[in-house]
C-alpha atoms as an extended CHARMM CRD file, in Angstrom:
* protein
*
       150  EXT
         1         1  MET       CA           -163.7190000000        0.3720000000      -34.1670000000  PROA      1               0.0000000000
         2         2  THR       CA           -163.3080000000       -0.0180000000      -30.4750000000  PROA      2               0.0000000000
         3         3  PRO       CA           -161.8590000000        2.8370000000      -28.4900000000  PROA      3               0.0000000000
         4         4  GLY       CA           -158.5320000000        2.0510000000      -26.9040000000  PROA      4               0.0000000000
         5         5  LYS       CA           -157.4440000000       -0.3490000000      -29.6710000000  PROA      5               0.0000000000
         6         6  ASP       CA           -154.3900000000        0.6650000000      -31.6320000000  PROA      6               0.0000000000
         7         7  LEU       CA           -155.0300000000        0.1800000000      -35.3370000000  PROA      7               0.0000000000
         8         8  ARG       CA           -151.4320000000        0.8660000000      -36.4000000000  PROA      8               0.0000000000
         9         9  PRO       CA           -149.6100000000       -2.0320000000      -37.9810000000  PROA      9               0.0000000000
        10        10  PRO       CA           -147.2170000000       -3.8650000000      -35.6770000000  PROA      10              0.0000000000
        11        11  GLY       CA           -143.7670000000       -2.3270000000      -35.6630000000  PROA      11              0.0000000000
        12        12  GLN       CA           -144.9930000000        1.1420000000      -36.5820000000  PROA      12              0.0000000000
        13        13  ASP       CA           -145.3380000000        2.0650000000      -32.9020000000  PROA      13              0.0000000000
        14        14  GLN       CA           -141.6400000000        1.2230000000      -32.5370000000  PROA      14              0.0000000000
        15        15  ALA       CA           -140.5030000000        4.0150000000      -34.9060000000  PROA      15              0.0000000000
        16        16  PRO       CA           -140.9990000000        7.0120000000      -32.5940000000  PROA      16              0.0000000000
        17        17  SER       CA           -139.3460000000        5.1980000000      -29.7050000000  PROA      17              0.0000000000
        18        18  SER       CA           -136.4790000000        4.0420000000      -31.9010000000  PROA      18              0.0000000000
        19        19  GLU       CA           -136.1100000000        7.5050000000      -33.3960000000  PROA      19              0.0000000000
        20        20  SER       CA           -136.0220000000        9.1010000000      -29.9600000000  PROA      20              0.0000000000
        21        21  HSD       CA           -133.3120000000        6.6280000000      -28.9090000000  PROA      21              0.0000000000
        22        22  VAL       CA           -131.2860000000        7.5120000000      -32.0070000000  PROA      22              0.0000000000
        23        23  VAL       CA           -131.6320000000       11.2380000000      -31.3230000000  PROA      23              0.0000000000
        24        24  ALA       CA           -130.7500000000       10.7340000000      -27.6530000000  PROA      24              0.0000000000
        25        25  GLY       CA           -127.6910000000        8.6840000000      -28.6000000000  PROA      25              0.0000000000
        26        26  PHE       CA           -126.6070000000       11.3020000000      -31.1340000000  PROA      26              0.0000000000
        27        27  ASN       CA           -127.0560000000       14.1280000000      -28.6480000000  PROA      27              0.0000000000
        28        28  ARG       CA           -125.1020000000       12.1680000000      -26.0250000000  PROA      28              0.0000000000
        29        29  LEU       CA           -122.2090000000       11.6880000000      -28.4500000000  PROA      29              0.0000000000
        30        30  ARG       CA           -122.2760000000       15.3840000000      -29.3750000000  PROA      30              0.0000000000
        31        31  GLN       CA           -122.2650000000       16.3530000000      -25.6940000000  PROA      31              0.0000000000
        32        32  GLU       CA           -119.2960000000       14.0550000000      -25.0130000000  PROA      32              0.0000000000
        33        33  GLN       CA           -117.4590000000       15.6160000000      -27.9600000000  PROA      33              0.0000000000
        34        34  ARG       CA           -118.1960000000       19.1200000000      -26.6670000000  PROA      34              0.0000000000
        35        35  GLY       CA           -116.9370000000       18.1410000000      -23.2060000000  PROA      35              0.0000000000
        36        36  LEU       CA           -113.6580000000       16.8650000000      -24.6350000000  PROA      36              0.0000000000
        37        37  ALA       CA           -113.2300000000       20.0070000000      -26.7410000000  PROA      37              0.0000000000
        38        38  SER       CA           -113.9810000000       22.2120000000      -23.7440000000  PROA      38              0.0000000000
        39        39  LYS       CA           -111.4460000000       20.4140000000      -21.5550000000  PROA      39              0.0000000000
        40        40  ALA       CA           -108.8080000000       20.6130000000      -24.3050000000  PROA      40              0.0000000000
        41        41  ALA       CA           -109.4000000000       24.3690000000      -24.6770000000  PROA      41              0.0000000000
        42        42  GLU       CA           -109.1600000000       24.8340000000      -20.9050000000  PROA      42              0.0000000000
        43        43  LEU       CA           -105.8460000000       22.9540000000      -20.8060000000  PROA      43              0.0000000000
        44        44  GLU       CA           -104.5270000000       24.9730000000      -23.7800000000  PROA      44              0.0000000000
        45        45  MET       CA           -105.1490000000       28.1670000000      -21.7920000000  PROA      45              0.0000000000
        46        46  GLU       CA           -103.4060000000       26.6630000000      -18.7770000000  PROA      46              0.0000000000
        47        47  LEU       CA           -100.4680000000       25.6560000000      -20.9960000000  PROA      47              0.0000000000
        48        48  ASN       CA           -100.1960000000       29.2300000000      -22.2870000000  PROA      48              0.0000000000
        49        49  GLU       CA           -100.2020000000       30.5450000000      -18.7030000000  PROA      49              0.0000000000
        50        50  HSD       CA            -97.4420000000       28.1000000000      -17.7490000000  PROA      50              0.0000000000
        51        51  SER       CA            -95.3790000000       29.1860000000      -20.7660000000  PROA      51              0.0000000000
        52        52  LEU       CA            -95.8000000000       32.8440000000      -19.8740000000  PROA      52              0.0000000000
        53        53  VAL       CA            -94.7490000000       32.2880000000      -16.2380000000  PROA      53              0.0000000000
        54        54  ILE       CA            -91.7870000000       30.0900000000      -17.2480000000  PROA      54              0.0000000000
        55        55  ASP       CA            -90.5600000000       32.7070000000      -19.7390000000  PROA      55              0.0000000000
        56        56  THR       CA            -90.8820000000       35.4230000000      -17.0840000000  PROA      56              0.0000000000
        57        57  LEU       CA            -89.0950000000       33.4160000000      -14.3790000000  PROA      57              0.0000000000
        58        58  ARG       CA            -86.1840000000       32.5490000000      -16.6920000000  PROA      58              0.0000000000
        59        59  GLU       CA            -85.3130000000       36.2390000000      -16.8580000000  PROA      59              0.0000000000
        60        60  VAL       CA            -85.0830000000       36.8180000000      -13.0850000000  PROA      60              0.0000000000
        61        61  ASP       CA            -82.4520000000       35.9580000000      -10.4740000000  PROA      61              0.0000000000
        62        62  PRO       CA            -82.7330000000       32.2440000000       -9.4590000000  PROA      62              0.0000000000
        63        63  THR       CA            -82.4410000000       33.1430000000       -5.7520000000  PROA      63              0.0000000000
        64        64  ARG       CA            -85.3640000000       35.5620000000       -5.9070000000  PROA      64              0.0000000000
        65        65  LYS       CA            -88.4510000000       34.7140000000       -3.8270000000  PROA      65              0.0000000000
        66        66  CYS       CA            -91.5950000000       33.7050000000       -5.6150000000  PROA      66              0.0000000000
        67        67  TYR       CA            -94.9410000000       32.3730000000       -4.4890000000  PROA      67              0.0000000000
        68        68  ARG       CA            -96.7280000000       29.3210000000       -5.7700000000  PROA      68              0.0000000000
        69        69  MET       CA           -100.1940000000       27.9510000000       -5.1070000000  PROA      69              0.0000000000
        70        70  VAL       CA            -99.9690000000       24.3220000000       -3.9880000000  PROA      70              0.0000000000
        71        71  GLY       CA           -103.2500000000       22.5980000000       -3.1530000000  PROA      71              0.0000000000
        72        72  GLY       CA           -104.9710000000       25.8870000000       -2.3480000000  PROA      72              0.0000000000
        73        73  VAL       CA           -102.1090000000       27.0790000000       -0.1130000000  PROA      73              0.0000000000
        74        74  LEU       CA            -99.7520000000       29.8570000000       -1.1630000000  PROA      74              0.0000000000
        75        75  VAL       CA            -96.1610000000       28.8150000000       -0.4420000000  PROA      75              0.0000000000
        76        76  GLU       CA            -92.9640000000       30.8230000000       -0.6390000000  PROA      76              0.0000000000
        77        77  ARG       CA            -90.1230000000       29.3500000000       -2.7020000000  PROA      77              0.0000000000
        78        78  THR       CA            -87.2440000000       30.5170000000       -4.8230000000  PROA      78              0.0000000000
        79        79  VAL       CA            -87.2710000000       30.7320000000       -8.5990000000  PROA      79              0.0000000000
        80        80  LYS       CA            -84.7560000000       27.8900000000       -8.9050000000  PROA      80              0.0000000000
        81        81  GLU       CA            -87.1240000000       25.6070000000       -6.9170000000  PROA      81              0.0000000000
        82        82  VAL       CA            -90.2800000000       26.5730000000       -8.7660000000  PROA      82              0.0000000000
        83        83  LEU       CA            -89.0220000000       26.6720000000      -12.3550000000  PROA      83              0.0000000000
        84        84  PRO       CA            -88.3250000000       22.9090000000      -12.7500000000  PROA      84              0.0000000000
        85        85  ALA       CA            -91.7250000000       22.0730000000      -11.2360000000  PROA      85              0.0000000000
        86        86  LEU       CA            -93.4730000000       24.4270000000      -13.6580000000  PROA      86              0.0000000000
        87        87  GLU       CA            -91.6130000000       22.9330000000      -16.6120000000  PROA      87              0.0000000000
        88        88  GLY       CA            -92.6080000000       19.4410000000      -15.4820000000  PROA      88              0.0000000000
        89        89  ASN       CA            -96.2460000000       20.5200000000      -15.1510000000  PROA      89              0.0000000000
        90        90  LYS       CA            -96.1070000000       22.0680000000      -18.6150000000  PROA      90              0.0000000000
        91        91  GLU       CA            -94.8720000000       18.7920000000      -20.1260000000  PROA      91              0.0000000000
        92        92  GLN       CA            -97.6450000000       16.8510000000      -18.3730000000  PROA      92              0.0000000000
        93        93  ILE       CA           -100.2590000000       19.3000000000      -19.6260000000  PROA      93              0.0000000000
        94        94  GLN       CA            -98.9280000000       18.9030000000      -23.1810000000  PROA      94              0.0000000000
        95        95  LYS       CA            -99.2270000000       15.1090000000      -22.9250000000  PROA      95              0.0000000000
        96        96  ILE       CA           -102.7890000000       15.3790000000      -21.6120000000  PROA      96              0.0000000000
        97        97  ILE       CA           -103.7130000000       17.7480000000      -24.4560000000  PROA      97              0.0000000000
        98        98  GLU       CA           -102.3280000000       15.2560000000      -26.9910000000  PROA      98              0.0000000000
        99        99  THR       CA           -104.3920000000       12.4640000000      -25.4000000000  PROA      99              0.0000000000
       100       100  LEU       CA           -107.5340000000       14.6260000000      -25.3870000000  PROA      100             0.0000000000
       101       101  THR       CA           -106.9630000000       15.5540000000      -29.0280000000  PROA      101             0.0000000000
       102       102  GLN       CA           -106.7680000000       11.8690000000      -29.9610000000  PROA      102             0.0000000000
       103       103  GLN       CA           -109.9370000000       11.1510000000      -27.9630000000  PROA      103             0.0000000000
       104       104  LEU       CA           -111.6560000000       14.1050000000      -29.6410000000  PROA      104             0.0000000000
       105       105  GLN       CA           -110.7570000000       12.7950000000      -33.1010000000  PROA      105             0.0000000000
       106       106  ALA       CA           -111.9730000000        9.2980000000      -32.1820000000  PROA      106             0.0000000000
       107       107  LYS       CA           -115.2250000000       10.7460000000      -30.8400000000  PROA      107             0.0000000000
       108       108  GLY       CA           -115.6560000000       12.7210000000      -34.0770000000  PROA      108             0.0000000000
       109       109  ARG       CA           -115.2280000000        9.5460000000      -36.1280000000  PROA      109             0.0000000000
       110       110  GLU       CA           -117.6980000000        7.7330000000      -33.8520000000  PROA      110             0.0000000000
       111       111  LEU       CA           -120.1830000000       10.5760000000      -34.2540000000  PROA      111             0.0000000000
       112       112  ASN       CA           -119.8510000000       10.5480000000      -38.0560000000  PROA      112             0.0000000000
       113       113  GLU       CA           -120.2810000000        6.7720000000      -38.1720000000  PROA      113             0.0000000000
       114       114  PHE       CA           -123.3960000000        7.0930000000      -35.9950000000  PROA      114             0.0000000000
       115       115  ARG       CA           -124.7620000000        9.8090000000      -38.3220000000  PROA      115             0.0000000000
       116       116  GLU       CA           -124.1700000000        7.6590000000      -41.4050000000  PROA      116             0.0000000000
       117       117  LYS       CA           -125.5320000000        4.4980000000      -39.7940000000  PROA      117             0.0000000000
       118       118  HSD       CA           -128.7930000000        6.1860000000      -38.7510000000  PROA      118             0.0000000000
       119       119  ASN       CA           -129.0120000000        8.6300000000      -41.6830000000  PROA      119             0.0000000000
       120       120  ILE       CA           -129.0290000000       11.6710000000      -39.4140000000  PROA      120             0.0000000000
       121       121  ARG       CA           -129.2380000000       15.1180000000      -40.9640000000  PROA      121             0.0000000000
       122       122  LEU       CA           -128.7850000000       18.3310000000      -39.0150000000  PROA      122             0.0000000000
       123       123  MET       CA           -131.2160000000       21.1980000000      -39.4470000000  PROA      123             0.0000000000
       124       124  GLY       CA           -129.8860000000       23.6920000000      -41.9590000000  PROA      124             0.0000000000
       125       125  GLU       CA           -127.5800000000       21.0800000000      -43.4710000000  PROA      125             0.0000000000
       126       126  ASP       CA           -127.6300000000       21.1220000000      -47.2440000000  PROA      126             0.0000000000
       127       127  GLU       CA           -128.8360000000       17.9150000000      -48.8880000000  PROA      127             0.0000000000
       128       128  LYS       CA           -126.9280000000       18.5640000000      -52.1290000000  PROA      128             0.0000000000
       129       129  PRO       CA           -123.6690000000       16.9120000000      -51.0070000000  PROA      129             0.0000000000
       130       130  ALA       CA           -125.5740000000       13.6940000000      -50.2580000000  PROA      130             0.0000000000
       131       131  ALA       CA           -127.2150000000       13.7780000000      -53.6760000000  PROA      131             0.0000000000
       132       132  LYS       CA           -123.8230000000       14.3930000000      -55.2710000000  PROA      132             0.0000000000
       133       133  ASP       CA           -122.3260000000       11.3990000000      -53.4530000000  PROA      133             0.0000000000
       134       134  ASN       CA           -125.1880000000        9.1730000000      -54.5620000000  PROA      134             0.0000000000
       135       135  GLY       CA           -124.8630000000       10.4150000000      -58.1480000000  PROA      135             0.0000000000
       136       136  GLU       CA           -121.2330000000        9.3130000000      -58.2830000000  PROA      136             0.0000000000
       137       137  GLY       CA           -122.2730000000        5.6780000000      -57.9830000000  PROA      137             0.0000000000
       138       138  SER       CA           -120.7300000000        5.1780000000      -54.5510000000  PROA      138             0.0000000000
       139       139  GLY       CA           -123.2100000000        2.4140000000      -53.8460000000  PROA      139             0.0000000000
       140       140  ALA       CA           -124.8750000000        4.3050000000      -50.9950000000  PROA      140             0.0000000000
       141       141  LYS       CA           -128.5810000000        3.7420000000      -50.6370000000  PROA      141             0.0000000000
       142       142  ALA       CA           -130.5800000000        6.8690000000      -51.3560000000  PROA      142             0.0000000000
       143       143  SER       CA           -133.3190000000        7.1890000000      -48.7920000000  PROA      143             0.0000000000
       144       144  SER       CA           -135.5910000000       10.0560000000      -47.9380000000  PROA      144             0.0000000000
       145       145  ALA       CA           -136.1830000000        8.5560000000      -44.5080000000  PROA      145             0.0000000000
       146       146  GLY       CA           -133.8810000000        9.6090000000      -41.7280000000  PROA      146             0.0000000000
       147       147  VAL       CA           -133.6450000000       11.4690000000      -38.5000000000  PROA      147             0.0000000000
       148       148  LEU       CA           -133.5820000000       15.2600000000      -38.4480000000  PROA      148             0.0000000000
       149       149  VAL       CA           -131.7450000000       16.7220000000      -35.4670000000  PROA      149             0.0000000000
       150       150  SER       CA           -131.7150000000       20.3780000000      -34.5390000000  PROA      150             0.0000000000
């Protein structure tokens, strides 16, 4: 044996690198999914605030003064000027939330496909459902090899 020579069979040194790429790809997809969910939750809160303000302004005199933040500047307007703008913003926020929800679902499907393709199991995840699926004759290959992600 000569020091410095790698005695592992060819291709075996690829496994850790490949596994780390799989884990990195999985973590990237999970992070993207979390970002979409976070943005959707933020917009839901903003939508609730808009609804609350719109409901409040509908009950007051349309000629009453109100203040609105526009681009970091507080401007004075009347209720009848501000209310249509708020309703328009609310509709736009609803459309954006719908788009984000669709993107979130697509990202979830992509993440599940990635998990199945690379046989990824999460720590603490029960292995019994996988054994049950394989026992039903679904044609899935039973393999003890896979990637464990925390």
